[in-house]
Structures are given as structure tokens and as C-alpha cells.
PDB file of C-alpha atoms (C1' of nucleotides) in Angstrom:
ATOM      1  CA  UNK A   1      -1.401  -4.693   3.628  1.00  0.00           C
ATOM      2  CA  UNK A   2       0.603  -1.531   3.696  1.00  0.00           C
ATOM      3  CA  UNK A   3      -0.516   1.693   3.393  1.00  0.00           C
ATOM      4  CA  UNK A   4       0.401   4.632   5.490  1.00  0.00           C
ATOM      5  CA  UNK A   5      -0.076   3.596   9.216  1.00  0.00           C
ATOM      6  CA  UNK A   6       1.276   0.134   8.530  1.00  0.00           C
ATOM      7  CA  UNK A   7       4.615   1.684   7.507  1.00  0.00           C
ATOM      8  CA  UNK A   8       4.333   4.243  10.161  1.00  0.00           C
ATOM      9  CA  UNK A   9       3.781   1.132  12.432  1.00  0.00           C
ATOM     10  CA  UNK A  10       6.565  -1.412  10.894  1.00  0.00           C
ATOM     11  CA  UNK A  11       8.930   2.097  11.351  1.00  0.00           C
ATOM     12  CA  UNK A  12       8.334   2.642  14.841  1.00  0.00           C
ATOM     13  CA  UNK A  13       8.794  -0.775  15.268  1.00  0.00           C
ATOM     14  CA  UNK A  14      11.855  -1.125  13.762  1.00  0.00           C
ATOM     15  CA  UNK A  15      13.012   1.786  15.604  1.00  0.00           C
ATOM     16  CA  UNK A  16      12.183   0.269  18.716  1.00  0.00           C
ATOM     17  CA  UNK A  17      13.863  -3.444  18.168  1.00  0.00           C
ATOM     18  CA  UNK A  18      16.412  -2.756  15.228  1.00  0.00           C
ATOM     19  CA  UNK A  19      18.087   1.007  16.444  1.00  0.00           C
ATOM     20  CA  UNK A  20      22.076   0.554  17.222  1.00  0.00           C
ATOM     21  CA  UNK A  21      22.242  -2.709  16.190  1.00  0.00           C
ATOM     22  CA  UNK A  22      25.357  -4.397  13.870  1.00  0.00           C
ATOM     23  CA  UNK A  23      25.097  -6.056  10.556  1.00  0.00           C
ATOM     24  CA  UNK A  24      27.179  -9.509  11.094  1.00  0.00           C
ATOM     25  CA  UNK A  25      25.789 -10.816   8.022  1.00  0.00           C
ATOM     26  CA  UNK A  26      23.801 -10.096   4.666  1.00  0.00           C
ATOM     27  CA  UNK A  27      21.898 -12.375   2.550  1.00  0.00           C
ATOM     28  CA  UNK A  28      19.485 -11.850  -0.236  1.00  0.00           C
ATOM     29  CA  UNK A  29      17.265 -14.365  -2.543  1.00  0.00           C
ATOM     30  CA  UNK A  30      18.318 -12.661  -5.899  1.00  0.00           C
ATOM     31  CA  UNK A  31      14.514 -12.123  -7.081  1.00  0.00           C
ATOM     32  CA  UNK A  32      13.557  -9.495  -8.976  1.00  0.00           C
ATOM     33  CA  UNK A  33      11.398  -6.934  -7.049  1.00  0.00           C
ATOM     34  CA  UNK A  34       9.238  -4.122  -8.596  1.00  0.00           C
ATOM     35  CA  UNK A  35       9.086  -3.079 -12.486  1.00  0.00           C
ATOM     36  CA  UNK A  36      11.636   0.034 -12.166  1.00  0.00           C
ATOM     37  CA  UNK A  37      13.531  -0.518  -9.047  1.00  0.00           C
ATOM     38  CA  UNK A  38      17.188  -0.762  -9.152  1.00  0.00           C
ATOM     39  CA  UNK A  39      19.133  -4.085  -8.476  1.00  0.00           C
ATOM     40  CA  UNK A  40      21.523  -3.209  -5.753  1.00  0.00           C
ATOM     41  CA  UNK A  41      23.912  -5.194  -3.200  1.00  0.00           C
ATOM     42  CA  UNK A  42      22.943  -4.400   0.752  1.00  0.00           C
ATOM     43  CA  UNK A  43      26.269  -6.337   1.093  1.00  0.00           C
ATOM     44  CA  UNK A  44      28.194  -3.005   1.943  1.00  0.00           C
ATOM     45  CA  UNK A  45      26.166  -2.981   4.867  1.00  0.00           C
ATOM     46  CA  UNK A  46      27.879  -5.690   6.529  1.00  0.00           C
ATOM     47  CA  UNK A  47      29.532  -3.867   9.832  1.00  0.00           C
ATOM     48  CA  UNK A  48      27.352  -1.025   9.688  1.00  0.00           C
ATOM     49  CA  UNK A  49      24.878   0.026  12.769  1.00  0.00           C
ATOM     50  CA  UNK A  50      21.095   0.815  12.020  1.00  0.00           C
ATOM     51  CA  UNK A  51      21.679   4.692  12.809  1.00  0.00           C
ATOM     52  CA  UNK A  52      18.051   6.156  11.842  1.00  0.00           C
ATOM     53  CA  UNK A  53      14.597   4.850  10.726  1.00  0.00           C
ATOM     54  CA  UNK A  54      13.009   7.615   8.740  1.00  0.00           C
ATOM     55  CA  UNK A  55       9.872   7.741   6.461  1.00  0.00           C
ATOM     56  CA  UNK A  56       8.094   9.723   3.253  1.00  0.00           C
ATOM     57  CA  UNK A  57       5.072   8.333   2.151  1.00  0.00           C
ATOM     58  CA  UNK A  58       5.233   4.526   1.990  1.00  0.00           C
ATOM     59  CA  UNK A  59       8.940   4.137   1.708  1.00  0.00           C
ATOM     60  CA  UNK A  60      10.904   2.863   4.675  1.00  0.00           C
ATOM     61  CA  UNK A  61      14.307   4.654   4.490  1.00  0.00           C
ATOM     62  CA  UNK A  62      17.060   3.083   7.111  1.00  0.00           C
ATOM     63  CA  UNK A  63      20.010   5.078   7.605  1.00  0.00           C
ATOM     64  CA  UNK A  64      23.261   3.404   8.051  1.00  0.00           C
ATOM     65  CA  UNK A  65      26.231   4.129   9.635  1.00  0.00           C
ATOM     66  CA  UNK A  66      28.795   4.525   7.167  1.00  0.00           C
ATOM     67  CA  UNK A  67      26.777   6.767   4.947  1.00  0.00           C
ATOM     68  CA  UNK A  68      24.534   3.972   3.321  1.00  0.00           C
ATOM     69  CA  UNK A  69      20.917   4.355   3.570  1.00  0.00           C
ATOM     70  CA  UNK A  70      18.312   1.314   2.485  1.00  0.00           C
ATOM     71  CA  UNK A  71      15.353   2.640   0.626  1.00  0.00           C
ATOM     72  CA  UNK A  72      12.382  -0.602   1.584  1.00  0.00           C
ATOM     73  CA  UNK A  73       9.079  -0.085   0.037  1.00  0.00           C
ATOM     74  CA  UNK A  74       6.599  -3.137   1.033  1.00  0.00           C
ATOM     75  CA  UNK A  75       4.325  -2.653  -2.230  1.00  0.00           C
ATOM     76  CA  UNK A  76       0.613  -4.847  -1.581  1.00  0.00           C
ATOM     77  CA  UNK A  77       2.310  -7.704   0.627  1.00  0.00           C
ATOM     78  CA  UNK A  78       5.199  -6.711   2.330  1.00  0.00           C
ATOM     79  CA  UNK A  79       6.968  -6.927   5.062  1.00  0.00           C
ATOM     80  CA  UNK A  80       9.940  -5.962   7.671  1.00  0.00           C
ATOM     81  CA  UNK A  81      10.202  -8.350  10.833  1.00  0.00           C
ATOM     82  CA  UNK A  82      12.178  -8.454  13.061  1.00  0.00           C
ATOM     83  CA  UNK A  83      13.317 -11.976  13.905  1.00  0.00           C
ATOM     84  CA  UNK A  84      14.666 -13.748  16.773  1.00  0.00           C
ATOM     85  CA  UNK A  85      17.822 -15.700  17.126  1.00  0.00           C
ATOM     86  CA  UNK A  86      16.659 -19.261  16.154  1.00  0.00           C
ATOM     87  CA  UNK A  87      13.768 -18.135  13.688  1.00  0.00           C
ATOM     88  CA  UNK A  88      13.331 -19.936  10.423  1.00  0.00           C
ATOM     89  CA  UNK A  89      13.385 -18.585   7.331  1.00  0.00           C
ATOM     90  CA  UNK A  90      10.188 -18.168   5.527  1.00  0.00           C
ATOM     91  CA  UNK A  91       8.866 -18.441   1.962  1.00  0.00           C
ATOM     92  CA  UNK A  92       9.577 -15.156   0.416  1.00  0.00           C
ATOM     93  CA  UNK A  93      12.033 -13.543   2.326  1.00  0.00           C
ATOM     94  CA  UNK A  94      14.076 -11.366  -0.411  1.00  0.00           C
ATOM     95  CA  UNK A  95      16.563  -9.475   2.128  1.00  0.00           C
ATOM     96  CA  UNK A  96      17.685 -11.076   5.519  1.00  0.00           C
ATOM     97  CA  UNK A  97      20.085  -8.090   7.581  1.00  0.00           C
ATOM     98  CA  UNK A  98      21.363 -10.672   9.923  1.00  0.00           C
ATOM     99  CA  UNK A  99      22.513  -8.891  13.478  1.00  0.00           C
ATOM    100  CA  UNK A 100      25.376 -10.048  15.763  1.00  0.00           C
ATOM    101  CA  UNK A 101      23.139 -12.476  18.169  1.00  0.00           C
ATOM    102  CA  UNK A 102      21.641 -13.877  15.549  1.00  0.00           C
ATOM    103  CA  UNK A 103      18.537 -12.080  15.381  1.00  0.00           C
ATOM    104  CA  UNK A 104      17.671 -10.449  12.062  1.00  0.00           C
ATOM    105  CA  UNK A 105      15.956  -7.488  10.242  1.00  0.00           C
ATOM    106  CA  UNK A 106      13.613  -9.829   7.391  1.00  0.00           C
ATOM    107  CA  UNK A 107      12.381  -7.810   3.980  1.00  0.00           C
ATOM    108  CA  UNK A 108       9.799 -10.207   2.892  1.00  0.00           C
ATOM    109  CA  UNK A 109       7.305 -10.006   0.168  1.00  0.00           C
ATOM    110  CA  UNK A 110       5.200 -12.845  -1.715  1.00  0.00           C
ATOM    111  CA  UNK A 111       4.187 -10.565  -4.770  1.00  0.00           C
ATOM    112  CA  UNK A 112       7.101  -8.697  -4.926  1.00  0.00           C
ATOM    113  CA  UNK A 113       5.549  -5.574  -6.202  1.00  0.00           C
ATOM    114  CA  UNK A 114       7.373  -4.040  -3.393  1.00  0.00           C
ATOM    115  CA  UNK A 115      11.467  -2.970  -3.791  1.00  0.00           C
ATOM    116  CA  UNK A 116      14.735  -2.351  -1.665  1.00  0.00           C
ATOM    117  CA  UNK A 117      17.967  -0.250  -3.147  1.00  0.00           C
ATOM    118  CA  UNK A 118      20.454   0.444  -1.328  1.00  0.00           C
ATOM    119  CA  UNK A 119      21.721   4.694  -1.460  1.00  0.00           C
ATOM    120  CA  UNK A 120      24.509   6.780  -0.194  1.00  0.00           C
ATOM    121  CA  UNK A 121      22.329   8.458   2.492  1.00  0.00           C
ATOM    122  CA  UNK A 122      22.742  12.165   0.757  1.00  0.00           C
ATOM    123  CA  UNK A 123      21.337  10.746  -2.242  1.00  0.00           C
ATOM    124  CA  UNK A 124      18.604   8.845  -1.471  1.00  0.00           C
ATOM    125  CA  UNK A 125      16.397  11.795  -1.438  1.00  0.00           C
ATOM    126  CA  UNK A 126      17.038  12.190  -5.221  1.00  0.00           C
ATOM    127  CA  UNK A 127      16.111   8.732  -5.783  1.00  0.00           C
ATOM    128  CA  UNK A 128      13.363   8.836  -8.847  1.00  0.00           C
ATOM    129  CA  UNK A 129      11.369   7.039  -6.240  1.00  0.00           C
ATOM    130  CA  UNK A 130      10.729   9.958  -4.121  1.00  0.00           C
ATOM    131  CA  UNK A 131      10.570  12.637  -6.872  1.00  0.00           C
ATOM    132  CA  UNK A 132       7.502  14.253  -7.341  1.00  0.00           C
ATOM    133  CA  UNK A 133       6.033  13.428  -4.266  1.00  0.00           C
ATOM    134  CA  UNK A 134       2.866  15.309  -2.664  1.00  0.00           C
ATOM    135  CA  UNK A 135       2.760  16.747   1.311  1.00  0.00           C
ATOM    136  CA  UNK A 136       2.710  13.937   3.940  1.00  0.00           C
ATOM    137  CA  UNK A 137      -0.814  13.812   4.954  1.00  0.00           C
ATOM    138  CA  UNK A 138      -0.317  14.416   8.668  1.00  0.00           C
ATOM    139  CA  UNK A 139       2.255  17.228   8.364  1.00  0.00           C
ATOM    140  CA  UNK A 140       1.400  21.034   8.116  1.00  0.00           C
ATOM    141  CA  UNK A 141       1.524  21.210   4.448  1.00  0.00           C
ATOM    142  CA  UNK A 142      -1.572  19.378   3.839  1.00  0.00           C
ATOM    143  CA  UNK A 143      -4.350  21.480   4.544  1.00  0.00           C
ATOM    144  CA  UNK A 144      -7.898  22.064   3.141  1.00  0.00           C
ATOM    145  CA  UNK A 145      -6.520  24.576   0.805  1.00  0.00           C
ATOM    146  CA  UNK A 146      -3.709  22.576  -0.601  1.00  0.00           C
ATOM    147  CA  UNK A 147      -6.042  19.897  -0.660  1.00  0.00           C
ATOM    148  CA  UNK A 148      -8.732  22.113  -2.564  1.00  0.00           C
ATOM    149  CA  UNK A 149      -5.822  23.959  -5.066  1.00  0.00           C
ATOM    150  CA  UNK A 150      -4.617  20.334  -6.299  1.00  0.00           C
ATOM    151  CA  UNK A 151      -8.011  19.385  -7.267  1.00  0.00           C
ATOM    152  CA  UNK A 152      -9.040  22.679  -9.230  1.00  0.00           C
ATOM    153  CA  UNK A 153      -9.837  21.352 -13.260  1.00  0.00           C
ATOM    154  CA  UNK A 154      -8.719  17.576 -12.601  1.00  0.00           C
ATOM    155  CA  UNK A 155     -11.942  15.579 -14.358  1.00  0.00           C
ATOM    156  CA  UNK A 156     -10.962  12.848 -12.023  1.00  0.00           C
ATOM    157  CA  UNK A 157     -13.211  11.456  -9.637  1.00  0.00           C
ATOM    158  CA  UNK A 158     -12.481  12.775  -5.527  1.00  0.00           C
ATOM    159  CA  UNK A 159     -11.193   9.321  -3.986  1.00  0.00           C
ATOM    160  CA  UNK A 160      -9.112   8.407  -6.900  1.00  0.00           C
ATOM    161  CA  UNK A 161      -7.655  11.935  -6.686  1.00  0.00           C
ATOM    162  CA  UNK A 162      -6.634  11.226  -2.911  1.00  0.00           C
ATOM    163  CA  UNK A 163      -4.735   8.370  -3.832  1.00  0.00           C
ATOM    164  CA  UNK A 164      -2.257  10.373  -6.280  1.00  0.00           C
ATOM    165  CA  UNK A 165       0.821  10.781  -4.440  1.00  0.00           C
ATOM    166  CA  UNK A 166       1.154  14.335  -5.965  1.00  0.00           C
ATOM    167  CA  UNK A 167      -1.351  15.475  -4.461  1.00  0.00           C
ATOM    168  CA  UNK A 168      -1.030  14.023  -1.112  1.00  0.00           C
ATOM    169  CA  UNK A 169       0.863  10.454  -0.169  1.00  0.00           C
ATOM    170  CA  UNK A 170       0.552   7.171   1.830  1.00  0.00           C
ATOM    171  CA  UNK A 171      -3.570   7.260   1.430  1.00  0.00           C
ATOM    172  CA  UNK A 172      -4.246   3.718  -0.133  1.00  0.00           C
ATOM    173  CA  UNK A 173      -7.116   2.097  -1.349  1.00  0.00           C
ATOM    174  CA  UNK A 174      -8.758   1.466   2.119  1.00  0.00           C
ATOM    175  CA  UNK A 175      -8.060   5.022   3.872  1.00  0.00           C
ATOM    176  CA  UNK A 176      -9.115   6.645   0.645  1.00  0.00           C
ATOM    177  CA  UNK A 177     -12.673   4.920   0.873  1.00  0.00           C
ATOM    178  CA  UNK A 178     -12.746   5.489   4.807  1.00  0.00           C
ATOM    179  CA  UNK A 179     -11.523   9.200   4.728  1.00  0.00           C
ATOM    180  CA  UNK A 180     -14.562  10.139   1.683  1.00  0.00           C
ATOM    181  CA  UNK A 181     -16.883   8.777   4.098  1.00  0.00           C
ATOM    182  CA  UNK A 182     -15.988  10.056   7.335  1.00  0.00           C
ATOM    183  CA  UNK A 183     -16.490  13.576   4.838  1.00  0.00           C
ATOM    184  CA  UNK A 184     -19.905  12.666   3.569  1.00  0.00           C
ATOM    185  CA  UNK A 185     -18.660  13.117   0.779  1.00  0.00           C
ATOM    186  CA  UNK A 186     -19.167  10.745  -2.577  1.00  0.00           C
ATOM    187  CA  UNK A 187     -16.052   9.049  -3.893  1.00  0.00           C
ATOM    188  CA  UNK A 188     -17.320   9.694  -7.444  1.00  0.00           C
ATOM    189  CA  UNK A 189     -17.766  13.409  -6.869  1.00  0.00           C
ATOM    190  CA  UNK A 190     -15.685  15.252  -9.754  1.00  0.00           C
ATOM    191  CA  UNK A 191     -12.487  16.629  -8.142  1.00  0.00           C
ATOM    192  CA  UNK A 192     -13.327  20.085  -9.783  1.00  0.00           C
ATOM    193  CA  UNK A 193     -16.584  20.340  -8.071  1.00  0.00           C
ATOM    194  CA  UNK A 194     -14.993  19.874  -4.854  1.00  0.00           C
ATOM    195  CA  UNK A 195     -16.288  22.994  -2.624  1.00  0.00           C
ATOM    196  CA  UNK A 196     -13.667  24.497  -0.211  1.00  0.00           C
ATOM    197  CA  UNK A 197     -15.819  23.141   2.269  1.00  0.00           C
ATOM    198  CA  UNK A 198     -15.607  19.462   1.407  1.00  0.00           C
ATOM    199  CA  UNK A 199     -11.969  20.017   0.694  1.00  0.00           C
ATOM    200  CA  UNK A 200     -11.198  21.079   4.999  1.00  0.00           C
ATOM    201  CA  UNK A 201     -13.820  17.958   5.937  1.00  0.00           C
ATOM    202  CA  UNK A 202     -11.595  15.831   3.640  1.00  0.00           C
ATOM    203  CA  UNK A 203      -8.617  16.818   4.595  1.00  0.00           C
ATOM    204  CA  UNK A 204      -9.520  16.745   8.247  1.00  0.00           C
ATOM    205  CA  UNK A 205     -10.470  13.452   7.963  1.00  0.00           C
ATOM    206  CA  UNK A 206      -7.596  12.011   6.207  1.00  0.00           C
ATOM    207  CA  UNK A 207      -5.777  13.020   8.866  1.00  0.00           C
ATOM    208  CA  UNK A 208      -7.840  11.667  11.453  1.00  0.00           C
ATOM    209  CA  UNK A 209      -8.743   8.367   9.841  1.00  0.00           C
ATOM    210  CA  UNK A 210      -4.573   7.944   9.612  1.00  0.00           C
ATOM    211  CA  UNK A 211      -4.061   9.030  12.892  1.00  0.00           C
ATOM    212  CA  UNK A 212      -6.709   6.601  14.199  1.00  0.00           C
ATOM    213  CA  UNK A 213      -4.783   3.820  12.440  1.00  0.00           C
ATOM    214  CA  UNK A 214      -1.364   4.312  13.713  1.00  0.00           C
ATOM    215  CA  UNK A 215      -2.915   4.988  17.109  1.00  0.00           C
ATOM    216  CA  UNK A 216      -4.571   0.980  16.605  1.00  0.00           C
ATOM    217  CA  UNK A 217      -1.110  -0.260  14.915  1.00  0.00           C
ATOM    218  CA  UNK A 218       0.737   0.830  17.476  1.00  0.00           C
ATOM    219  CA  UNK A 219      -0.786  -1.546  19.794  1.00  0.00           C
ATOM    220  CA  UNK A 220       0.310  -4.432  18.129  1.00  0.00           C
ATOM    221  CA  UNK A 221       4.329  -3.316  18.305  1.00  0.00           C
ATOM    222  CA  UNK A 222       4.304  -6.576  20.929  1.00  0.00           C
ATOM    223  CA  UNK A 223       3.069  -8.581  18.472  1.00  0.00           C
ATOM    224  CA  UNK A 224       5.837  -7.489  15.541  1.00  0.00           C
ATOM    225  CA  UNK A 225       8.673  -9.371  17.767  1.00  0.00           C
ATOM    226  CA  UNK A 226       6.352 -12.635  18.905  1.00  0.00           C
ATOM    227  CA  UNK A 227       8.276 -15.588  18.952  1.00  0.00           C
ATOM    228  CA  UNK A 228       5.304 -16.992  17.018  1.00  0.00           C
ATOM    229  CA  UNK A 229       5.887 -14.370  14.608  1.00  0.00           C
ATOM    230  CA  UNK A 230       2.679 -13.224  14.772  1.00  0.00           C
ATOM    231  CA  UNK A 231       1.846 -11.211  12.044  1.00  0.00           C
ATOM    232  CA  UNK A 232      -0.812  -9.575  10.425  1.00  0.00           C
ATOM    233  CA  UNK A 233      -1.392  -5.640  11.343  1.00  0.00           C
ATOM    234  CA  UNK A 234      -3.944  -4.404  14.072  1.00  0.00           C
ATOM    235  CA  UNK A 235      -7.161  -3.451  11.601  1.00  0.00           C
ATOM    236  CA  UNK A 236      -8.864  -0.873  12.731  1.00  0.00           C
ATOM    237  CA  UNK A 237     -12.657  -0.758  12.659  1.00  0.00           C
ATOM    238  CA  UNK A 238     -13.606   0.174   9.585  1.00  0.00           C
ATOM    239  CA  UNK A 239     -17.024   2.187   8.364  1.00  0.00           C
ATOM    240  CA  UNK A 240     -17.038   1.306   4.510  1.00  0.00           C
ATOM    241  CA  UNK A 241     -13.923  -0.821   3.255  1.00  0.00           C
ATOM    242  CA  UNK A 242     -15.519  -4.154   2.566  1.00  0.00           C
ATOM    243  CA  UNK A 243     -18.506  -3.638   4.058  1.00  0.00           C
ATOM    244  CA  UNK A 244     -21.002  -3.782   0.648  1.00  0.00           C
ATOM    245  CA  UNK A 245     -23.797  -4.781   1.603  1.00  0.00           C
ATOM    246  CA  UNK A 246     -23.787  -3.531   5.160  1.00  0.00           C
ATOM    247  CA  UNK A 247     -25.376  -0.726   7.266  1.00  0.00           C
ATOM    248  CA  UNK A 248     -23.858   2.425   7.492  1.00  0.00           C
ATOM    249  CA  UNK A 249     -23.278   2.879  11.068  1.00  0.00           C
ATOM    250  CA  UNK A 250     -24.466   6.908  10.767  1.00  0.00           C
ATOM    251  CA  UNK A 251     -27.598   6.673   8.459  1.00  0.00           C
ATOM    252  CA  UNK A 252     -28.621   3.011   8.175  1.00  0.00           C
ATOM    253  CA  UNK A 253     -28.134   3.306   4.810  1.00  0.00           C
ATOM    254  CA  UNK A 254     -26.428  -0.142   2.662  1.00  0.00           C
ATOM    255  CA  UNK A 255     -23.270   0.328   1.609  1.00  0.00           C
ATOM    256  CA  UNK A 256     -22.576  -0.112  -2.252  1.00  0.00           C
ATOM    257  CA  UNK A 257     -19.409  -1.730  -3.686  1.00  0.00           C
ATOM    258  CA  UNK A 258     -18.152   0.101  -7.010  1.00  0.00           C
ATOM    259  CA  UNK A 259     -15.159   0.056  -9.639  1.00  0.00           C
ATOM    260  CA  UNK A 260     -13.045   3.503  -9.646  1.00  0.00           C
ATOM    261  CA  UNK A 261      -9.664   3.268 -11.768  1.00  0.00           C
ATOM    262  CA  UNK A 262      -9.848  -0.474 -10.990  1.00  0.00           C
ATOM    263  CA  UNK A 263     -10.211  -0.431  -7.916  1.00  0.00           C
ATOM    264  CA  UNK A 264     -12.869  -0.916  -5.469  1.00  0.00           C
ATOM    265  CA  UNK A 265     -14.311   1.478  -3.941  1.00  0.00           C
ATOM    266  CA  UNK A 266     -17.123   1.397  -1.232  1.00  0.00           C
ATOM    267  CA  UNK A 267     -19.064   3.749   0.152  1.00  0.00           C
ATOM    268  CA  UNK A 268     -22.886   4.884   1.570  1.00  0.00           C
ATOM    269  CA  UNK A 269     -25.514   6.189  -0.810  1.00  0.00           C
ATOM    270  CA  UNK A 270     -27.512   7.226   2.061  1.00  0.00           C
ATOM    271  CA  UNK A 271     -24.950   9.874   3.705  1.00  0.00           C
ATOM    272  CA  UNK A 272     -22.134  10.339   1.213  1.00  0.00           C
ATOM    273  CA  UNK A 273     -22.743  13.644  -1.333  1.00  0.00           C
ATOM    274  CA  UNK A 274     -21.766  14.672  -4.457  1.00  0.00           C
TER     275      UNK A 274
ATOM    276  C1'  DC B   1      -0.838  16.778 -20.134  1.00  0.00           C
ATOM    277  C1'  DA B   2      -4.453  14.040 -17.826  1.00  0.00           C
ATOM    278  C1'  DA B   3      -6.706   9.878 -17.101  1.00  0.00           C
ATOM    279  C1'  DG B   4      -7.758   5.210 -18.022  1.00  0.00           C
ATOM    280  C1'  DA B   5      -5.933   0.436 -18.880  1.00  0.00           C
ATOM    281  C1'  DT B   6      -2.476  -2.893 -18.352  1.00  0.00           C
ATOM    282  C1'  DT B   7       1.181  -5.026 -16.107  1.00  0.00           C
ATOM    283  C1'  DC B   8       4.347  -7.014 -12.705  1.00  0.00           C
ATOM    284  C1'  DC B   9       3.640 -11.477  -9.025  1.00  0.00           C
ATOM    285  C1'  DT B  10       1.729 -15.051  -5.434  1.00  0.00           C
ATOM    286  C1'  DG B  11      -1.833 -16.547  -2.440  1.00  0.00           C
ATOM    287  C1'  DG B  12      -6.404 -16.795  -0.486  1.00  0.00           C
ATOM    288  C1'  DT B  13     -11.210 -17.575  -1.330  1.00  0.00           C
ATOM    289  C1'  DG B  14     -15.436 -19.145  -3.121  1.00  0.00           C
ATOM    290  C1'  DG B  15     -18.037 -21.752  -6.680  1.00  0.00           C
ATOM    291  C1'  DC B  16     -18.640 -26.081  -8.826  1.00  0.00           C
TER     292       DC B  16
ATOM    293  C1'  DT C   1     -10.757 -32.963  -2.306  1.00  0.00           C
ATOM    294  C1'  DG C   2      -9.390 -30.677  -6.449  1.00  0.00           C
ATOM    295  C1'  DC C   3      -9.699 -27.409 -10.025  1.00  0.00           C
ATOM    296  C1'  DC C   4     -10.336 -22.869 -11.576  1.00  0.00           C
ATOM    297  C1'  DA C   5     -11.714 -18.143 -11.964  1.00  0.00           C
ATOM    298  C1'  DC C   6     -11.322 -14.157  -9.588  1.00  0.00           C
ATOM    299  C1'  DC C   7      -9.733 -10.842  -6.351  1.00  0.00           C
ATOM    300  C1'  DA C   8      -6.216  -8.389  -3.412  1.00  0.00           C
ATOM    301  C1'  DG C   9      -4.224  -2.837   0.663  1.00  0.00           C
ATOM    302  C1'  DG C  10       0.789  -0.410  -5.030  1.00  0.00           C
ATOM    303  C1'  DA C  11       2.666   1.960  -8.547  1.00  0.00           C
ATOM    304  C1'  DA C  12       5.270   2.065 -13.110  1.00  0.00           C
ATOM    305  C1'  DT C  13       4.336   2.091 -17.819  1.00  0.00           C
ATOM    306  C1'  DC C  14       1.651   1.813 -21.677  1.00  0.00           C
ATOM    307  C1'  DT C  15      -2.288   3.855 -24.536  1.00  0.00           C
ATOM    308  C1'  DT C  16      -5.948   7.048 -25.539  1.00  0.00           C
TER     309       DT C  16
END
DNA sequence: CAAGATTCCTGGTGGC
DNA sequence: TGCCACCAGGAATCTT
């Protein structure tokens, strides 16, 4: 489920229920996680206190007192929880961080396209992971401009363009389709006929569309920490995403379902411009 | 170098 | 109900 806001979401709430506390206890399920990620041990982090909970792009990075900083990324399914003393271990779970009262911090992911690696803190920026990396999309750097510049003689189509994380990160296959149509603009537009115009609406509206969904994911922080473990993110109400078939809610039009870089994309005919 | 295709996995869904 | 094809919100790694 993860794209931007859902990390945002999973960090705040991490922040909220996991800051200060001890590591008693370590214990992972030996799987192999993503094509390309690193193998390590978060068995060093036994003792250690959850000092920070930072982000950059879709990677989770928790800093560690000690100097140890575990690099999470939740890949398609995902997820941190935090877990009460008592709860049961689930199907899936790759990395439990097991806390003094016998609550726990729970890395678990059911396609495990997603990774964790554990990093000395000052080095986890160099991590190959989070080379090359685009502006965050809700920071000062990305602007219409930037957005426009990156696009200039790419033969790429717009919304697969949005989702390279060089030229901006954490927009997913959902947002990407949301943000093109809160721009009227058409997802198969050629990224080199983007007008400097287009690029500020899209911009703009990457920003808001992500804003919108933290703003929703943050009301479910309650939820994150159910005994029930109630999972499952706040979805905010979307325009296009999934929708083929559907009316537009601005023109009327029906919104078409298409294949861009194998994935789908959806979008309205009706209001959306090349 | 850019861009498209393939690949890593499990689970949910819809058709028969 | 069971079986099976197909699809899924990511991103690395190939091929073209």
C-alpha cells in the first residue's frame, strides 16, 4: 500500500509510540527481502533506544542510539506496527524489535519486495539506496520549474515521468494518476511537450494531492496501535485511481483505464489535456 | 543514455 | 467449493 503519505503516516506513527524506547530483544525470519538489498544483522541493536524517526522518499530510516541507524523500505505490501505486549506473531513478519514490556516494533511484508539493512547512522546516507534521488515532493526544491527542467527532451510519457525518483520521489502509482488529473492534464502527454504552465499545475498538485493524504492518514494513527491490530491505511477519496468506468466528478466525463510502463493508469478523457 | 520489459514474491479476486 | 488466470500501491536489472 505504501507510497508517500503511508510512510509519512507509519513515521509519525512510529514516532509517536516507538520514540525512547529499549531494544530487549531482536528476532528476524531469515527471508530474503528485495533483489539488491543487503543481508544485515539488526542484532547490534539489542540495548539501543529508538533516538530519531527520519524519512527520504519511501525509506523509513530509524536512528539508534549507539550510532546504528535501520534503513526499512515497505516495497508494495509492507509494513511497521507497532505491537502490544501479548500480540501474536503474524504470517510474514521478517523483523520483530522486541521492547522491554514486551511490546514490539513488527517489519512485516508478504511479497517481500520491500528491504531492511541495518547502517552506521553517518553512512546510511551513502547507502546506494538513496543515491540519486530526486527533491522530496513537499519540500522547497520541487517547484514548477524543477519540475518543468527535468522533463525538457525525455520522450517519456508525463505520469510515468512523475514516478521517476530522479525527478521527484515518493509519488506512486496511485498519486501519480490522481496528481495528472487534479492538473487536467493527460497522463500520456509527452514529457517534452509539457508547457511551463502544466508543469506549476502539476507540481502544485502533487503537493496538494500528498498533503491531502497524510492529512487523511493521520487520522488513523489510533488505529496503527489497536489491540485488534487494525490495519489497513485511511484511503483517501480518490478522483481517478480505480475508478474506470466511472464519472468524473468535474466534467461527467467516464473515466478510461490504460497500460503506461505496465502499469495502470486511469484517468478522464473528458477534462484531462494533452 | 533513455525507455521499455522482465523479474523478484504472496495474496486477493473474479470467472468457470 | 475448488481451481486457475490475472492483477496488485515498488524498484532493480535486464534488453533494446
Amino acid at each position: 500500500m505504501p507510497e508517500l503519505p503511508e510512510v509519512e503516516t507509519t513515521r509519525r506513527a512510529i514516532e509517536r509510540f516507538c520514540l525512547g524506547r529499549a531494544v530487549a530483544g531482536v528476532r528476524a525470519s531469515g527471508a530474503r527481502m528485495r533483489v539488491g538489498s543487503r543481508r544485515t544483522s539488526a542484532a547490534p541493536l539489542t540495548g539501543a533506544a529508538l533516538a530519531a524517526v527520519r524519512r527520504r522518499a519511501k525509506f523509513l530510516l530509524l536512528d539508534f542510539t549507539g550510532g546504528s541507524t535501520l534503513l526499512v523500505h515497505l516495497g508494495m505490501t509492507g509494513t511497521l506496527r507497532c505491537a502490544a505486549p501479548g500480540d501474536a506473531p503474524r504470517t510474514h513478519d521478517h523483523l520483530t524489535l522486541r521492547f522491554e514490556d514486551g511490546g514490539a516494533l513488527v517489519f512485516n511484508d508478504p511479497r517481500r519486495f520491500g528491504l531492511y539493512e541495518l547502517w552506521p547512522t553517518p553512512r546510511v546516507e551513502a547507502s546506494p539506496h538513496l543515491g540519486g534521488l530526486g527533491p522530496e515532493p513537499l519540500s522547497a526544491a520541487f517547484t514548477g520549474a524543477a519540475l518543468h527542467a527535468a522533463s525538457r527532451g525525455r520522450r517519456i510519457a508525463l505520469k510515468p515521468l512523475l514516478m521517476d525518483p530522479s525527478v521527484v520521489v515518493g509519488v506512486g502509482n496511485i498519486y501519480a494518476s490522481e496528481a495528472c488529473h487534479r492538473a487536467r492534464l493527460d497522463p500520456r502527454l509527452a514529457a517534452a511537450r509539457l508547457s511551463r504552465d502544466g508543469a506549476d499545475r502539476l507540481a502544485r498538485e502533487t503537493r496538494a494531492v500528498l498533503r491531502a493524504a497524510i492529512r487523511a492518514g493521520g487520522t488513523t494513527l489510533r488505529d496503527f496501535t489497536a489491540p485488534d491490530g487494525a490495519r489497513g491505511y485511511f484511503r483517501i477519496k480518490l478522483s481517478v485511481y480505480d475508478r474506470a468506468g466511472l464519472a468524473c466528478g468535474r466534467c461527467g466525463g467516464t473515466i478510461r483505464r490504460i497500460v503506461q510502463a505496465q502499469r495502470a493508469s486511469f484517468y478522464c478523457p473528458g477534462c484531462q489535456r494533452r
